[in-house]
Amino acid sequence: MAGNSHGHTPAAWTGVIIAFIGFCVAGAFVVLAEPIGMFAGLALAAVGGLIGLGMRAAGLGKPVAGKAARG
């Protein structure tokens, strides 16, 4: 796994960290039996995925295989 670049991009790290925080928040509110907080944590996890996709679209992710760089 160390030989490839799977997930070693700013987009991947940022998206996963935000999603992880969202799941931790949701888990804490499940234990506290607060559904609003749980849904807020799940929404934060979804936002993390969207941020990762946005950063990838901005060029901070792994290049898509098969597409040659022009320049």
Short mmCIF file of N, CA and C in Angstrom, two decimals:
data_model
loop_
_atom_site.label_atom_id
_atom_site.label_comp_id
_atom_site.label_asym_id
_atom_site.label_seq_id
_atom_site.Cartn_x
_atom_site.Cartn_y
_atom_site.Cartn_z
N MET A 1 0.82 -1.18 0.00
CA MET A 1 0.00 0.00 0.00
C MET A 1 0.87 1.25 0.00
N ALA A 2 2.06 1.19 0.52
CA ALA A 2 2.91 2.37 0.57
C ALA A 2 3.40 2.79 -0.81
N GLY A 3 3.33 1.88 -1.78
CA GLY A 3 3.84 2.19 -3.10
C GLY A 3 2.88 2.97 -3.97
N ASN A 4 1.63 3.09 -3.59
CA ASN A 4 0.69 3.86 -4.41
C ASN A 4 0.25 5.11 -3.68
N SER A 5 -0.53 5.92 -4.37
CA SER A 5 -0.95 7.20 -3.76
C SER A 5 -2.41 7.17 -3.34
N HIS A 6 -2.90 6.01 -2.95
CA HIS A 6 -4.31 5.87 -2.56
C HIS A 6 -4.61 6.70 -1.31
N GLY A 7 -5.36 7.77 -1.49
CA GLY A 7 -5.79 8.58 -0.37
C GLY A 7 -4.78 9.56 0.18
N HIS A 8 -3.65 9.69 -0.47
CA HIS A 8 -2.61 10.58 0.04
C HIS A 8 -2.70 11.94 -0.65
N THR A 9 -3.86 12.57 -0.54
CA THR A 9 -4.07 13.89 -1.14
C THR A 9 -4.73 14.79 -0.11
N PRO A 10 -4.57 16.10 -0.26
CA PRO A 10 -5.24 17.03 0.67
C PRO A 10 -6.76 16.86 0.64
N ALA A 11 -7.33 16.58 -0.53
CA ALA A 11 -8.79 16.41 -0.61
C ALA A 11 -9.24 15.20 0.21
N ALA A 12 -8.52 14.10 0.08
CA ALA A 12 -8.89 12.88 0.82
C ALA A 12 -8.74 13.09 2.33
N TRP A 13 -7.63 13.65 2.76
CA TRP A 13 -7.41 13.85 4.19
C TRP A 13 -8.46 14.78 4.78
N THR A 14 -8.74 15.88 4.10
CA THR A 14 -9.71 16.85 4.62
C THR A 14 -11.10 16.24 4.71
N GLY A 15 -11.53 15.59 3.63
CA GLY A 15 -12.86 14.98 3.63
C GLY A 15 -13.02 13.92 4.70
N VAL A 16 -12.02 13.08 4.87
CA VAL A 16 -12.10 12.00 5.86
C VAL A 16 -12.08 12.55 7.29
N ILE A 17 -11.25 13.55 7.53
CA ILE A 17 -11.18 14.12 8.88
C ILE A 17 -12.51 14.77 9.27
N ILE A 18 -13.11 15.54 8.35
CA ILE A 18 -14.39 16.19 8.64
C ILE A 18 -15.48 15.14 8.84
N ALA A 19 -15.50 14.11 7.98
CA ALA A 19 -16.50 13.05 8.13
C ALA A 19 -16.30 12.29 9.44
N PHE A 20 -15.06 12.05 9.83
CA PHE A 20 -14.79 11.36 11.09
C PHE A 20 -15.31 12.17 12.28
N ILE A 21 -15.08 13.47 12.25
CA ILE A 21 -15.58 14.32 13.33
C ILE A 21 -17.11 14.27 13.36
N GLY A 22 -17.73 14.29 12.18
CA GLY A 22 -19.19 14.20 12.11
C GLY A 22 -19.71 12.90 12.71
N PHE A 23 -19.05 11.77 12.39
CA PHE A 23 -19.49 10.50 12.96
C PHE A 23 -19.26 10.45 14.47
N CYS A 24 -18.19 11.06 14.95
CA CYS A 24 -17.96 11.11 16.40
C CYS A 24 -19.04 11.93 17.09
N VAL A 25 -19.41 13.06 16.50
CA VAL A 25 -20.48 13.90 17.06
C VAL A 25 -21.79 13.12 17.07
N ALA A 26 -22.10 12.46 15.94
CA ALA A 26 -23.34 11.69 15.86
C ALA A 26 -23.35 10.57 16.90
N GLY A 27 -22.24 9.89 17.06
CA GLY A 27 -22.16 8.82 18.04
C GLY A 27 -22.35 9.31 19.47
N ALA A 28 -21.76 10.46 19.77
CA ALA A 28 -21.92 11.02 21.11
C ALA A 28 -23.38 11.36 21.39
N PHE A 29 -24.06 11.93 20.39
CA PHE A 29 -25.46 12.30 20.60
C PHE A 29 -26.39 11.09 20.60
N VAL A 30 -25.98 9.99 19.98
CA VAL A 30 -26.76 8.76 20.09
C VAL A 30 -26.74 8.28 21.54
N VAL A 31 -25.55 8.31 22.15
CA VAL A 31 -25.41 7.88 23.54
C VAL A 31 -26.21 8.81 24.47
N LEU A 32 -26.23 10.10 24.13
CA LEU A 32 -26.97 11.06 24.94
C LEU A 32 -28.47 11.08 24.62
N ALA A 33 -28.90 10.27 23.66
CA ALA A 33 -30.30 10.18 23.24
C ALA A 33 -30.85 11.53 22.79
N GLU A 34 -30.08 12.23 21.99
CA GLU A 34 -30.48 13.52 21.43
C GLU A 34 -30.50 13.40 19.91
N PRO A 35 -31.68 13.15 19.32
CA PRO A 35 -31.73 12.91 17.87
C PRO A 35 -31.30 14.11 17.02
N ILE A 36 -31.57 15.32 17.47
CA ILE A 36 -31.19 16.50 16.68
C ILE A 36 -29.67 16.56 16.53
N GLY A 37 -28.95 16.33 17.60
CA GLY A 37 -27.48 16.32 17.54
C GLY A 37 -26.96 15.20 16.68
N MET A 38 -27.64 14.05 16.72
CA MET A 38 -27.21 12.93 15.88
C MET A 38 -27.34 13.29 14.41
N PHE A 39 -28.48 13.87 14.04
CA PHE A 39 -28.68 14.26 12.65
C PHE A 39 -27.71 15.37 12.23
N ALA A 40 -27.39 16.26 13.14
CA ALA A 40 -26.41 17.30 12.83
C ALA A 40 -25.03 16.68 12.58
N GLY A 41 -24.66 15.68 13.37
CA GLY A 41 -23.39 14.99 13.16
C GLY A 41 -23.36 14.25 11.83
N LEU A 42 -24.46 13.61 11.48
CA LEU A 42 -24.54 12.92 10.19
C LEU A 42 -24.48 13.91 9.04
N ALA A 43 -25.10 15.07 9.21
CA ALA A 43 -25.02 16.11 8.19
C ALA A 43 -23.58 16.60 8.03
N LEU A 44 -22.87 16.74 9.15
CA LEU A 44 -21.47 17.14 9.09
C LEU A 44 -20.64 16.09 8.36
N ALA A 45 -20.94 14.83 8.57
CA ALA A 45 -20.22 13.76 7.86
C ALA A 45 -20.47 13.87 6.36
N ALA A 46 -21.70 14.16 5.96
CA ALA A 46 -22.02 14.32 4.54
C ALA A 46 -21.32 15.55 3.96
N VAL A 47 -21.24 16.62 4.74
CA VAL A 47 -20.54 17.82 4.29
C VAL A 47 -19.07 17.52 4.07
N GLY A 48 -18.49 16.68 4.92
CA GLY A 48 -17.09 16.29 4.74
C GLY A 48 -16.86 15.62 3.39
N GLY A 49 -17.80 14.75 3.00
CA GLY A 49 -17.70 14.12 1.70
C GLY A 49 -17.81 15.12 0.56
N LEU A 50 -18.72 16.07 0.70
CA LEU A 50 -18.89 17.09 -0.34
C LEU A 50 -17.66 18.00 -0.43
N ILE A 51 -17.07 18.32 0.71
CA ILE A 51 -15.86 19.14 0.70
C ILE A 51 -14.72 18.40 0.02
N GLY A 52 -14.59 17.11 0.31
CA GLY A 52 -13.57 16.30 -0.35
C GLY A 52 -13.76 16.27 -1.86
N LEU A 53 -15.01 16.10 -2.31
CA LEU A 53 -15.29 16.11 -3.74
C LEU A 53 -15.00 17.48 -4.36
N GLY A 54 -15.36 18.52 -3.64
CA GLY A 54 -15.09 19.87 -4.14
C GLY A 54 -13.60 20.15 -4.26
N MET A 55 -12.84 19.70 -3.27
CA MET A 55 -11.38 19.90 -3.33
C MET A 55 -10.77 19.08 -4.47
N ARG A 56 -11.32 17.89 -4.69
CA ARG A 56 -10.84 17.07 -5.81
C ARG A 56 -11.11 17.77 -7.14
N ALA A 57 -12.31 18.35 -7.27
CA ALA A 57 -12.65 19.08 -8.49
C ALA A 57 -11.76 20.31 -8.68
N ALA A 58 -11.28 20.86 -7.57
CA ALA A 58 -10.40 22.02 -7.64
C ALA A 58 -8.95 21.64 -7.93
N GLY A 59 -8.69 20.34 -8.07
CA GLY A 59 -7.34 19.91 -8.42
C GLY A 59 -6.49 19.46 -7.26
N LEU A 60 -7.07 19.30 -6.08
CA LEU A 60 -6.29 18.89 -4.92
C LEU A 60 -6.37 17.40 -4.63
N GLY A 61 -7.00 16.66 -5.52
CA GLY A 61 -7.13 15.21 -5.35
C GLY A 61 -6.25 14.47 -6.33
N LYS A 62 -6.41 13.15 -6.34
CA LYS A 62 -5.65 12.31 -7.24
C LYS A 62 -6.16 12.50 -8.66
N PRO A 63 -5.28 12.66 -9.64
CA PRO A 63 -5.73 12.79 -11.01
C PRO A 63 -6.48 11.56 -11.48
N VAL A 64 -7.45 11.74 -12.32
CA VAL A 64 -8.24 10.63 -12.85
C VAL A 64 -7.37 9.85 -13.84
N ALA A 65 -7.34 8.53 -13.69
CA ALA A 65 -6.53 7.69 -14.56
C ALA A 65 -7.06 7.76 -15.99
N GLY A 66 -6.14 7.79 -16.92
CA GLY A 66 -6.52 7.80 -18.32
C GLY A 66 -6.66 9.19 -18.91
N LYS A 67 -6.62 10.20 -18.09
CA LYS A 67 -6.70 11.57 -18.61
C LYS A 67 -5.31 12.16 -18.60
N ALA A 68 -4.82 12.48 -19.76
CA ALA A 68 -3.47 13.04 -19.89
C ALA A 68 -3.49 14.53 -19.52
N ALA A 69 -2.42 14.95 -18.88
CA ALA A 69 -2.30 16.36 -18.53
C ALA A 69 -1.92 17.15 -19.78
N ARG A 70 -2.59 18.24 -19.96
CA ARG A 70 -2.29 19.11 -21.11
C ARG A 70 -1.55 20.34 -20.63
N GLY A 71 -0.60 20.72 -21.39
CA GLY A 71 0.08 21.93 -20.94
C GLY A 71 1.27 22.29 -21.69
#
